Coordinates of C-alpha atoms in Angstrom, one line a residue:
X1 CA 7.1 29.7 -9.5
X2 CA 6.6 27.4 -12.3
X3 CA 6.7 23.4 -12.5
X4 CA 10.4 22.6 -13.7
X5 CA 12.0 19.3 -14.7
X6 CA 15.0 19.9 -12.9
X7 CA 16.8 22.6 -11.0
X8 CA 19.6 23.3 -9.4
X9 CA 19.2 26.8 -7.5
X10 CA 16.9 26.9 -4.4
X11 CA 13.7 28.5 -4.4
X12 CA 13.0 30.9 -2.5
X13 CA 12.5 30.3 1.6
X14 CA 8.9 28.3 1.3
X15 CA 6.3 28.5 3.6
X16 CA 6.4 24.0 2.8
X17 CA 8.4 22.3 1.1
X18 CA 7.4 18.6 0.4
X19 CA 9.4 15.4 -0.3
X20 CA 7.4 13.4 -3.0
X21 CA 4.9 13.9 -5.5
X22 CA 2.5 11.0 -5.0
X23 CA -1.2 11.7 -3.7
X24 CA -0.4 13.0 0.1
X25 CA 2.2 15.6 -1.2
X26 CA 0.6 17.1 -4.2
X27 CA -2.7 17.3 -1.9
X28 CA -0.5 19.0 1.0
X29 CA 1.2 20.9 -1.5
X30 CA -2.0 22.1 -3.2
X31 CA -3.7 22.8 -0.1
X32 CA -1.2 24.7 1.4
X33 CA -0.7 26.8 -2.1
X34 CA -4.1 27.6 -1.9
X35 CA -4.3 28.7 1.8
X36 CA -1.8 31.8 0.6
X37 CA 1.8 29.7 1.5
X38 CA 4.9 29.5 -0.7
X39 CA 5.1 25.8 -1.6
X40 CA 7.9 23.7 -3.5
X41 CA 7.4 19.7 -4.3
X42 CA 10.9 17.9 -4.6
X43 CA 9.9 14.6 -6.3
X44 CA 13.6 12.1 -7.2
X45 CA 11.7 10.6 -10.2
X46 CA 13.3 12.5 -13.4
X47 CA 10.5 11.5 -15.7
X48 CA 7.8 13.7 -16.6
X49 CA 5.7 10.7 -15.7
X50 CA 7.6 9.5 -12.6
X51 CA 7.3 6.4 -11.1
X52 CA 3.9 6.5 -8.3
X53 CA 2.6 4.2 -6.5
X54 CA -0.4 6.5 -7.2
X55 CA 0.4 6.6 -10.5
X56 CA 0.1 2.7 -10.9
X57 CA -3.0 2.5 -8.4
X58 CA -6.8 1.3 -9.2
X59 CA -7.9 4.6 -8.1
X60 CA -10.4 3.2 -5.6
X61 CA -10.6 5.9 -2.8
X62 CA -12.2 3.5 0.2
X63 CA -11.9 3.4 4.0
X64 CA -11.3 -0.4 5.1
X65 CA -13.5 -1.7 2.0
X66 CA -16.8 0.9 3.5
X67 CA -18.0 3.4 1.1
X68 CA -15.7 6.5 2.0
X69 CA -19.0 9.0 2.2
X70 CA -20.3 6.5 4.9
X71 CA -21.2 7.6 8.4
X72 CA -18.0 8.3 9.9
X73 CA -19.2 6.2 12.8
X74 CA -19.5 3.2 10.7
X75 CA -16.2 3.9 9.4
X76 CA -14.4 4.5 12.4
X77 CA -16.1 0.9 13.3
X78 CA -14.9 -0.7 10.0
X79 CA -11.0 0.9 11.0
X80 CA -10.9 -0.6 14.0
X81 CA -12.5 -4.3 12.7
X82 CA -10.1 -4.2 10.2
X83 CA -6.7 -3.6 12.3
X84 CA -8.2 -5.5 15.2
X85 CA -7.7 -2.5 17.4
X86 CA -4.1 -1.8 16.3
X87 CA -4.8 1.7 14.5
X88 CA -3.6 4.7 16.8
X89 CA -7.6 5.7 17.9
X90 CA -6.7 9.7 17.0
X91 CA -5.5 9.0 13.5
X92 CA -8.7 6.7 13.4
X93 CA -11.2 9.2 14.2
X94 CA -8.7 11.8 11.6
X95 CA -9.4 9.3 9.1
X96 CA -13.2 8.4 10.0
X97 CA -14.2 12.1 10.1
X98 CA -12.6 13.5 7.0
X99 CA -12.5 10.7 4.2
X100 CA -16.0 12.2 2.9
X101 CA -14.6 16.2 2.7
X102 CA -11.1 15.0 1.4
X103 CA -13.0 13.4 -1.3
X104 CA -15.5 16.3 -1.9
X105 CA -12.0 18.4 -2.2
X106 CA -10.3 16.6 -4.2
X107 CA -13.1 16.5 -7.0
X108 CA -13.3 19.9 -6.4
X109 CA -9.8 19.9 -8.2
X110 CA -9.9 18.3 -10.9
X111 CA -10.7 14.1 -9.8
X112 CA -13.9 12.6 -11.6
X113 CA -14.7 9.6 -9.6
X114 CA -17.4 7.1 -10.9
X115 CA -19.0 3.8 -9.3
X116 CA -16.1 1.3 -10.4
X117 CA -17.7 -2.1 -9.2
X118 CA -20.7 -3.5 -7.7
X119 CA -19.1 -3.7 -4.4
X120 CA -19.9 -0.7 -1.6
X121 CA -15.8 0.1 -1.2
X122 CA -16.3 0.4 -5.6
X123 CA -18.4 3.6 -5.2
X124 CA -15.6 6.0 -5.2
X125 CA -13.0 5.3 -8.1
X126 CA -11.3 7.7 -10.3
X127 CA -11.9 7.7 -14.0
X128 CA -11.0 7.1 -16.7
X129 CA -11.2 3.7 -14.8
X130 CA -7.8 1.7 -14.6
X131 CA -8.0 -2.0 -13.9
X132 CA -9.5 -2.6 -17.0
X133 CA -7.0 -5.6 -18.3
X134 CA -4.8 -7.5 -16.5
X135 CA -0.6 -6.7 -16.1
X136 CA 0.9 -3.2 -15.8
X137 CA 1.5 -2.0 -19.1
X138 CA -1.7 -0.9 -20.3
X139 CA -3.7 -0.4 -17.0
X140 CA -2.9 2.9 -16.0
X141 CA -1.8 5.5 -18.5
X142 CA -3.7 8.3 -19.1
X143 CA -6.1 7.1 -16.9
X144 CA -7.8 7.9 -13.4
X145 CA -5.0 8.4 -11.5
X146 CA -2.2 9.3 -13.9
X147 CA -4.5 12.3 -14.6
X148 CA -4.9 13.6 -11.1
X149 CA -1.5 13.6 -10.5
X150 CA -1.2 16.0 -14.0
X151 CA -4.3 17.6 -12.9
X152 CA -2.8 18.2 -9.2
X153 CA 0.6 19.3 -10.5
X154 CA -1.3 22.0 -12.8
X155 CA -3.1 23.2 -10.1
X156 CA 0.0 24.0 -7.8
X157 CA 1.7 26.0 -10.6
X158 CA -1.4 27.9 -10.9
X159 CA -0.8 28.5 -7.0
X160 CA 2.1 29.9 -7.7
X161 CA 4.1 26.2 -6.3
X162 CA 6.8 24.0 -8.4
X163 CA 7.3 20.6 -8.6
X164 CA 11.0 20.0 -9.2
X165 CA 11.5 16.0 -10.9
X166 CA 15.2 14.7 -10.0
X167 CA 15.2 16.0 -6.6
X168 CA 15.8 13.5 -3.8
X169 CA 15.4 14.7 -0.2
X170 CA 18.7 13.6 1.7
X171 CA 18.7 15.6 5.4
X172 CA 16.4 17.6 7.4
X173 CA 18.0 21.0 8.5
X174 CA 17.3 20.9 12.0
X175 CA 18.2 23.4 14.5
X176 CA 17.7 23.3 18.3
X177 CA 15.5 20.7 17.7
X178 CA 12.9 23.1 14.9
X179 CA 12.9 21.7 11.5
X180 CA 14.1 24.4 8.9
X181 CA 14.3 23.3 5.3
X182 CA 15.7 20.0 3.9
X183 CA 18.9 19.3 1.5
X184 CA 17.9 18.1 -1.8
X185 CA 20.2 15.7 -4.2
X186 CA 20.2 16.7 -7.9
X187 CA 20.3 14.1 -10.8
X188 CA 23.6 15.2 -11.6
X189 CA 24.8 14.6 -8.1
X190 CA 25.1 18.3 -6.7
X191 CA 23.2 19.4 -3.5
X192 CA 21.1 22.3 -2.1
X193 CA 19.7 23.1 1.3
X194 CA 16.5 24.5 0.6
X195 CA 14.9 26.6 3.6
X196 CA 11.7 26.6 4.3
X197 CA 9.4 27.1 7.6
X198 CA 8.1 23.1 7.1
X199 CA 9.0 19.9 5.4
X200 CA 6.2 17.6 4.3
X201 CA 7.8 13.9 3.9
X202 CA 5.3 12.1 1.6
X203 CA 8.2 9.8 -0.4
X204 CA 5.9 6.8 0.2
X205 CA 7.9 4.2 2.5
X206 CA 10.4 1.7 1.7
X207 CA 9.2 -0.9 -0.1
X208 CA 12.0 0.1 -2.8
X209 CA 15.1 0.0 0.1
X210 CA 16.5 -4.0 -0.2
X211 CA 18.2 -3.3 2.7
X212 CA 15.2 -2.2 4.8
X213 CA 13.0 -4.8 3.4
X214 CA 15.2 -7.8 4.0
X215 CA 15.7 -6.2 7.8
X216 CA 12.1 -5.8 8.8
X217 CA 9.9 -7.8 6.4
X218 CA 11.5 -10.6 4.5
X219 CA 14.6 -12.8 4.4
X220 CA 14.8 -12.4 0.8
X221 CA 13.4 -9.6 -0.6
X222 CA 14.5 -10.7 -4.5
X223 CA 12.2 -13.0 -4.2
X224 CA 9.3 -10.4 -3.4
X225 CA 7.2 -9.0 -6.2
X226 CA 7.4 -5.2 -6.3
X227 CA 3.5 -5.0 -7.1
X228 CA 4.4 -1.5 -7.6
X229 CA 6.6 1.7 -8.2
X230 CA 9.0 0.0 -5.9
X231 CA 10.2 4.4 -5.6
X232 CA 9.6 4.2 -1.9
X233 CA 13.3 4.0 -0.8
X234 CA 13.1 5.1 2.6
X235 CA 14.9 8.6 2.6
X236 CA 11.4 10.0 4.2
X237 CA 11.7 7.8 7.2
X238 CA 15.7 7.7 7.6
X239 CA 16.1 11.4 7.2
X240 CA 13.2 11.5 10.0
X241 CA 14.6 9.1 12.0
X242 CA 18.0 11.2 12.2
X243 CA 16.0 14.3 13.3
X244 CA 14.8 12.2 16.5
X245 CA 11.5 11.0 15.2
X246 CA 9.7 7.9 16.4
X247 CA 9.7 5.4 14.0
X248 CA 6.7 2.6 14.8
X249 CA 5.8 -0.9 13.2
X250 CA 8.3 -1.2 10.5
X251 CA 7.0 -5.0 10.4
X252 CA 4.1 -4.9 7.8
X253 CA 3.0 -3.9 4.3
X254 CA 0.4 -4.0 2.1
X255 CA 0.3 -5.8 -1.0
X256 CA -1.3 -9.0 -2.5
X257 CA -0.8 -12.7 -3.4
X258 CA 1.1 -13.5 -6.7
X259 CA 1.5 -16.2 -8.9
X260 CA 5.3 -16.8 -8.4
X261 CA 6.4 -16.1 -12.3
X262 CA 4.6 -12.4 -11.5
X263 CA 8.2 -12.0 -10.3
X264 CA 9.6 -11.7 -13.8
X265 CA 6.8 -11.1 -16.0
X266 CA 5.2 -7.7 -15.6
X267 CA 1.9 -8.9 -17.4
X268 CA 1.5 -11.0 -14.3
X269 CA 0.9 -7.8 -11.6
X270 CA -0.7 -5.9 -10.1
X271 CA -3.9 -8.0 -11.2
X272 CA -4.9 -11.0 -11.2
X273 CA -4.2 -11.8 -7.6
X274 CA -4.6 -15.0 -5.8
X275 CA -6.1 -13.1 -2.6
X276 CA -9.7 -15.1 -2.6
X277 CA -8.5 -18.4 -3.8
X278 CA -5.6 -18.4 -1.1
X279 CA -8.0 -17.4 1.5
X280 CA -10.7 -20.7 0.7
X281 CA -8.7 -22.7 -0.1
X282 CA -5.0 -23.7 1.8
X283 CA -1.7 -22.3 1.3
X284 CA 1.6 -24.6 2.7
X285 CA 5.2 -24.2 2.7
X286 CA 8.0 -26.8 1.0
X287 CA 7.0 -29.2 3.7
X288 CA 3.3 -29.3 2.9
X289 CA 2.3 -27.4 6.2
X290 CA 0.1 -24.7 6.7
X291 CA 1.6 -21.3 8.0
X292 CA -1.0 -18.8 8.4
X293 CA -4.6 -18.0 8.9
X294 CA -5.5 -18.2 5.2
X295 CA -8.9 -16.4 6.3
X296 CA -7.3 -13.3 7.9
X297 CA -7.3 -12.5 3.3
X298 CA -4.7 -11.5 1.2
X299 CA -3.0 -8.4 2.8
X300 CA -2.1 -10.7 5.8
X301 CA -1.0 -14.1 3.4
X302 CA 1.3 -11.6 1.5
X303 CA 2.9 -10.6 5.1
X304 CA 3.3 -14.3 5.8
X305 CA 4.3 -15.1 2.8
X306 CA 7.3 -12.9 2.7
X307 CA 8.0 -13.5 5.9
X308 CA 9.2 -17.8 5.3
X309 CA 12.4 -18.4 4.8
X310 CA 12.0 -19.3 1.2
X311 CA 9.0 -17.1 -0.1
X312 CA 8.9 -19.1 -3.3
X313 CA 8.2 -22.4 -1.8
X314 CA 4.8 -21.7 -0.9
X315 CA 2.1 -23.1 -3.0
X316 CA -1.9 -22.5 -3.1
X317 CA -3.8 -26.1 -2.7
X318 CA -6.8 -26.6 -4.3
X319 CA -9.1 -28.2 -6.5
X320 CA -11.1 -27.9 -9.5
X321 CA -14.4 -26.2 -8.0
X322 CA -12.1 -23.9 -6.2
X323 CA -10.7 -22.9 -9.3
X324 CA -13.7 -22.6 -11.1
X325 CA -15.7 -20.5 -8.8
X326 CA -13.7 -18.4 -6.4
X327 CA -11.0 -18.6 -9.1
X328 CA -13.0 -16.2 -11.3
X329 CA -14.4 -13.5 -8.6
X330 CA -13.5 -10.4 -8.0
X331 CA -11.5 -7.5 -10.2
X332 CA -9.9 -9.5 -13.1
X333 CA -9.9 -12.9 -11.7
X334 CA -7.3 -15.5 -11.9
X335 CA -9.0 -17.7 -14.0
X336 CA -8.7 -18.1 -17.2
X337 CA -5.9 -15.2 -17.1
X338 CA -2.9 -16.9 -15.3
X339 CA -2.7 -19.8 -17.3
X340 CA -3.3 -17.8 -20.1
X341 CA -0.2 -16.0 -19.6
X342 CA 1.8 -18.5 -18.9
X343 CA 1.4 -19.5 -15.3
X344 CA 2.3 -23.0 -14.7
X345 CA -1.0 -24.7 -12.7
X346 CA 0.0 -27.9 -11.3
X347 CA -2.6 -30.9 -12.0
X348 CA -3.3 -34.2 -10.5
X349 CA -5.7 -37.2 -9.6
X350 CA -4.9 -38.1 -6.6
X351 CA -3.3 -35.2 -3.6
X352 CA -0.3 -37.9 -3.6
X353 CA 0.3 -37.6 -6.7
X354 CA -0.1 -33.6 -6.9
X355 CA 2.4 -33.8 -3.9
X356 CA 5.4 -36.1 -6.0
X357 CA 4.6 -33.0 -8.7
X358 CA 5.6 -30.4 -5.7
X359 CA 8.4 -32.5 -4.2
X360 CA 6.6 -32.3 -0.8
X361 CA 6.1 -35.6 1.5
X362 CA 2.4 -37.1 0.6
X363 CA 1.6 -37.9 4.1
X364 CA 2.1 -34.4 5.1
X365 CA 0.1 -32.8 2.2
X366 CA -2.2 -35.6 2.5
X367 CA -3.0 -34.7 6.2
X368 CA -3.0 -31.1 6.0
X369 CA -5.9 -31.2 3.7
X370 CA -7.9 -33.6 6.4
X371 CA -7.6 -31.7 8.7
X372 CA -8.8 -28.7 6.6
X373 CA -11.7 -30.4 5.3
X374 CA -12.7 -30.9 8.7
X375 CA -12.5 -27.5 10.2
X376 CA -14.9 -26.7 6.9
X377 CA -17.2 -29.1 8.0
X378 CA -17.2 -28.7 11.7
X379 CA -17.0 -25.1 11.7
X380 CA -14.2 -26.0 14.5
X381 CA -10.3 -23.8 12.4
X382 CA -9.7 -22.2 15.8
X383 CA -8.5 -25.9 17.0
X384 CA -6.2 -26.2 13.7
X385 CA -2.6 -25.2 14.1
X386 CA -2.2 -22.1 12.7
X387 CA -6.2 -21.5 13.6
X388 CA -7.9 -21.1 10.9
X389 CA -10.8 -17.8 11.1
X390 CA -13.0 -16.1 8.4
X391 CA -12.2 -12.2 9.1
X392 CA -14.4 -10.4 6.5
X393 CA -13.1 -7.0 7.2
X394 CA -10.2 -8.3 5.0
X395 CA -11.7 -9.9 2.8
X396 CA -11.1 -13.3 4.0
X397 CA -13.8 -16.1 3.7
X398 CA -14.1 -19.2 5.4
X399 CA -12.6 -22.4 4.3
X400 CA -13.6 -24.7 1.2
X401 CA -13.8 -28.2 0.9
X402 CA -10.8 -29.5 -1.2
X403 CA -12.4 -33.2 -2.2
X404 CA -13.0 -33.1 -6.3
X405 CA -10.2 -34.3 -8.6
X406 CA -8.1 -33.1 -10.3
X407 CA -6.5 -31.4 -7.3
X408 CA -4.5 -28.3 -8.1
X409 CA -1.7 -26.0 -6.6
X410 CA -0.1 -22.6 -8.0
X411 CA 3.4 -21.5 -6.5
X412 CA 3.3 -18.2 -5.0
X413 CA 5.0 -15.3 -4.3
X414 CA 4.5 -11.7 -2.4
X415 CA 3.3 -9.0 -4.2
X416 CA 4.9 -5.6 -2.0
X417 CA 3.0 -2.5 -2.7
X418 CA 3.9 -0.1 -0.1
X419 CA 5.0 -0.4 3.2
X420 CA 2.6 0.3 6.5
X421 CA 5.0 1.4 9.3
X422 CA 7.2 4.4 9.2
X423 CA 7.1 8.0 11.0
X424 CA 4.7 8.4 14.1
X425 CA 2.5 11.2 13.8
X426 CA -0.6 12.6 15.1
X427 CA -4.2 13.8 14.0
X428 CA -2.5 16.8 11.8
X429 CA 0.5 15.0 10.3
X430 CA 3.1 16.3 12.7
X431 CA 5.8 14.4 13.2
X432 CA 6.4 12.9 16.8
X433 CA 9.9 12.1 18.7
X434 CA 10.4 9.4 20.8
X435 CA 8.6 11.2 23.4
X436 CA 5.5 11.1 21.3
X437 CA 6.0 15.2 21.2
X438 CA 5.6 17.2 18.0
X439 CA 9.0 18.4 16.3
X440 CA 8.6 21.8 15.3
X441 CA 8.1 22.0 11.3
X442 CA 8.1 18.6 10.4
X443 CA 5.1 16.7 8.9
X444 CA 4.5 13.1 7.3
X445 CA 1.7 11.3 5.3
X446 CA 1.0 8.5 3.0
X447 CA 2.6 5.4 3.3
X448 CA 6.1 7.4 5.2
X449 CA 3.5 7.5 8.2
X450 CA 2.4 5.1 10.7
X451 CA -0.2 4.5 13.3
X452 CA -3.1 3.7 10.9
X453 CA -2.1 0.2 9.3
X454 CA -0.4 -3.0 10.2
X455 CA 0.0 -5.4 13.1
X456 CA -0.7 -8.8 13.7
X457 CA -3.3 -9.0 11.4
X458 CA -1.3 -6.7 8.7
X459 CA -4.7 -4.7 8.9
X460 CA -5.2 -2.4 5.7
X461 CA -7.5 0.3 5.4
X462 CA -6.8 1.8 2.2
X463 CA -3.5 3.7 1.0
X464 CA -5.3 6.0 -1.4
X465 CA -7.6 7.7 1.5
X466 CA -4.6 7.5 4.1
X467 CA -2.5 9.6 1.7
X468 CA -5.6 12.1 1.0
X469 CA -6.8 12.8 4.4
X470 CA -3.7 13.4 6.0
X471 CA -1.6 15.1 3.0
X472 CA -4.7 17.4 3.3
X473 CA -4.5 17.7 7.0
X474 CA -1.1 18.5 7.0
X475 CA -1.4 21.0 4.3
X476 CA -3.6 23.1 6.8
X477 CA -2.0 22.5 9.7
X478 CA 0.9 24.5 8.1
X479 CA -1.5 27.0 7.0
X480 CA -2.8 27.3 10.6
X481 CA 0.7 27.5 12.3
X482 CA 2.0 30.2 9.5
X483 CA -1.2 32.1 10.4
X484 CA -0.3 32.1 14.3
X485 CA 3.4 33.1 13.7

């Protein structure tokens, strides 16, 4: 079979065929193709370069901010640190003991990964490198990751395998309770029930469904940042979900804080972010309150930050040594960019005066940043309200003192990369019914899976590696069960 743009006759009965043509379902594609199966990818982007959250990515391949050759001991530690025990232990120890050989595979076909950063999660990142200028435009074509998804694609026709573009996945055949095939949607509107012994769902969450989002993540999700291909629309987990799979932890997604006019202005996202500011410094609502743990990091501040009733009312308080040294860390740092490009930075003298500028009561303002300042200098956030911690598994920091004029606050929003929750599975990508049993020929991974990320502290531990191991795992675990009959 031979990569098409479009089609509207089924393939043959496959051995897999796989919803999405992101990272985890070219890998489980290509793996499978190269075990001996008949494989078909069904991607709805028409493009030839379709809209990825892959696609769009930095390309850094890490497990919870470790080194992913590291000890799988020490990453299995760094998983759990960094979900605060949340992460299904089974997927943990999947993810702990195969991040190093998924890696090794993967530049076996055709990645070339090179030390990105002086940081130890930096070690592993696909070149070209992206990330090298701030905004969307010009960060990621016909760099690191645009190329491994050509290079993956290449490699499945080679198999044998097809990637069809403008084919959405819109039911599961199911019958007495065994998955067999999956009805795709052409761009023109017409349908076709494609059998095949598996189905791989790897459409990458639903980060792109307003409906979903606004049900189980924000009030308002026009006022989130889609700090991504925003392609995720849910069918994965819906067309699951009606074939009597468990669907877990819907609540949380990963993404970063924005500068609220990143909203409208695409030169304003995925980078610079405010994660390290926001997490020294204090971030309030419309009433000059704190909400949050800034130092749970970014991930978690995004969560919150979606999560109030007006998104966009929530401003970053600061001041000028704030600005001037955490505000120019990290990859492409906010400072000088955002104001470069337009980002309104709010300046005053006095913090009364900075609050008349935000239309928020001066007392309040006034107050919050007292009692932050003493929490710095006491050591003593767990008495604030929210507490206040320093959780460097996320890549939060303890507080800063906000004392030196001019004081400053940038209005934020929530960047929304890709949704954590979504289709239970276990250590091989089977999908699990509410009984937590396997359903016969159905398999997730990537961000349409859950288990690994999210809860209370919106716990991240890299999308890239999530959607690697476990499109690989799932790749042979339909090898293994074709072998067996």
């Amino acid at each position: 079979m031979k990569a098409t743009e479009s089609t509207r006759a089924a393939e043959p009965d496959l051995d897999l065929a796989v919803i999405g043509a992101g990272l985890a379902g070219l890998t489980g594609a290509l793996r499978a193709a190269e075990l001996g199966l008949r494989v078909a990818v069904f991607e709805a982007g028409r493009e030839h370069k379709y809209p990825a959250n892959t696609r769009y990515s930095g390309g850094v391949f890490h497990v919870a901010f470790e080194d992913i050759h590291a000890p799988p001991a020490l990453l299995e530690e760094a998983l759990l640190a960094a979900t605060g025990g949340f992460a299904e232990p089974a997927l943990v120890r999947a993810l702990a003991e195969d991040a190093g050989r998924a890696v090794d595979w993967l530049a076996g076909h055709g990645a070339l990964f090179g030390r990105g950063g002086p940081l130890a999660f930096m070690g592993c990142m696909l070149q070209p490198f992206s990330l090298r200028e701030p905004g969307l435009a010009n960060h990621w074509p016909e760099r690191g990751a645009d190329r491994l998804l050509a290079e993956l694609e290449r490699r499945i026709e080679r198999q044998g395998g097809v990637v069809v573009r403008g084919a959405r996945g819109r039911r599961l055949c199911m019958a007495d309770g065994v998955c067999q095939g999956v009805e795709v949607e052409f761009a023109d509107g017409t349908r076709q029930v494609q059998p095949a012994a598996a189905v791989l769902l790897a459409d990458g969450g639903f980060q792109g469904n307003p409906a979903l989002v606004e049900r189980h993540l924000s009030p308002r999700p026009e006022a989130l940042c889609a700090r991504g291909a925003g392609s995720g629309r849910g069918d994965g987990l819906l067309m699951a979900e009606a074939a009597g799979a468990w669907l877990r932890h819907l609540d949380r997604f990963y993404g970063h804080v924005q500068a609220a006019e990143a909203l409208t202005d695409d030169a304003l996202w995925p980078y610079p972010i405010l994660d390290l500011v926001a997490s020294v410094a204090v971030v309030v609502n419309g009433s000059g309150r704190r909400f949050t743990d800034e130092g749970l990091g970014g991930v978690s501040l995004a969560n919150a930050i979606a999560a109030q009733a007006d998104p966009l009312s929530t401003f970053v308080i600061m001041d000028e040594p704030i600005w001037e040294r955490v505000g120019r860390e990290f990859l492409l740092p906010p400072n000088p960019t955002l104001e470069e490009r337009g980002v309104r930075i709010h300046r005053a003298p006095t913090v009364e005066r900075l609050a008349a500028q935000l239309g928020m009561p001066a007392d309040v303002l006034a107050r919050t940043l007292a009692d932050h300042n003493a929490a710095a200098v006491t050591g003593r956030g767990a008495s604030l309200a929210p507490p206040r911690t320093a959780r460097t598994s996320t890549l939060g920091r303890p507080p800063a003192m906000i004392t030196t004029a001019p004081f400053m606050a940038i209005r934020l929003c929530a960047g929304i990369t890709y949704t954590m929750g979504g289709v239970a599975i276990d250590a091989h990508g089977r999908v699990l019914d509410r009984h937590a049993r396997a359903i016969p020929g159905l398999f997730a991974a990537g961000s349409t899976s859950a288990g690994l990320e999210g809860g209370p502290l919106s716990g991240y531990v890299g999308g890239l590696a999530k959607a690697l191991v476990f499109g690989l795992r799932a790749g042979e675990q339909v090898a293994r069960e074709r072998r067996a009959g």
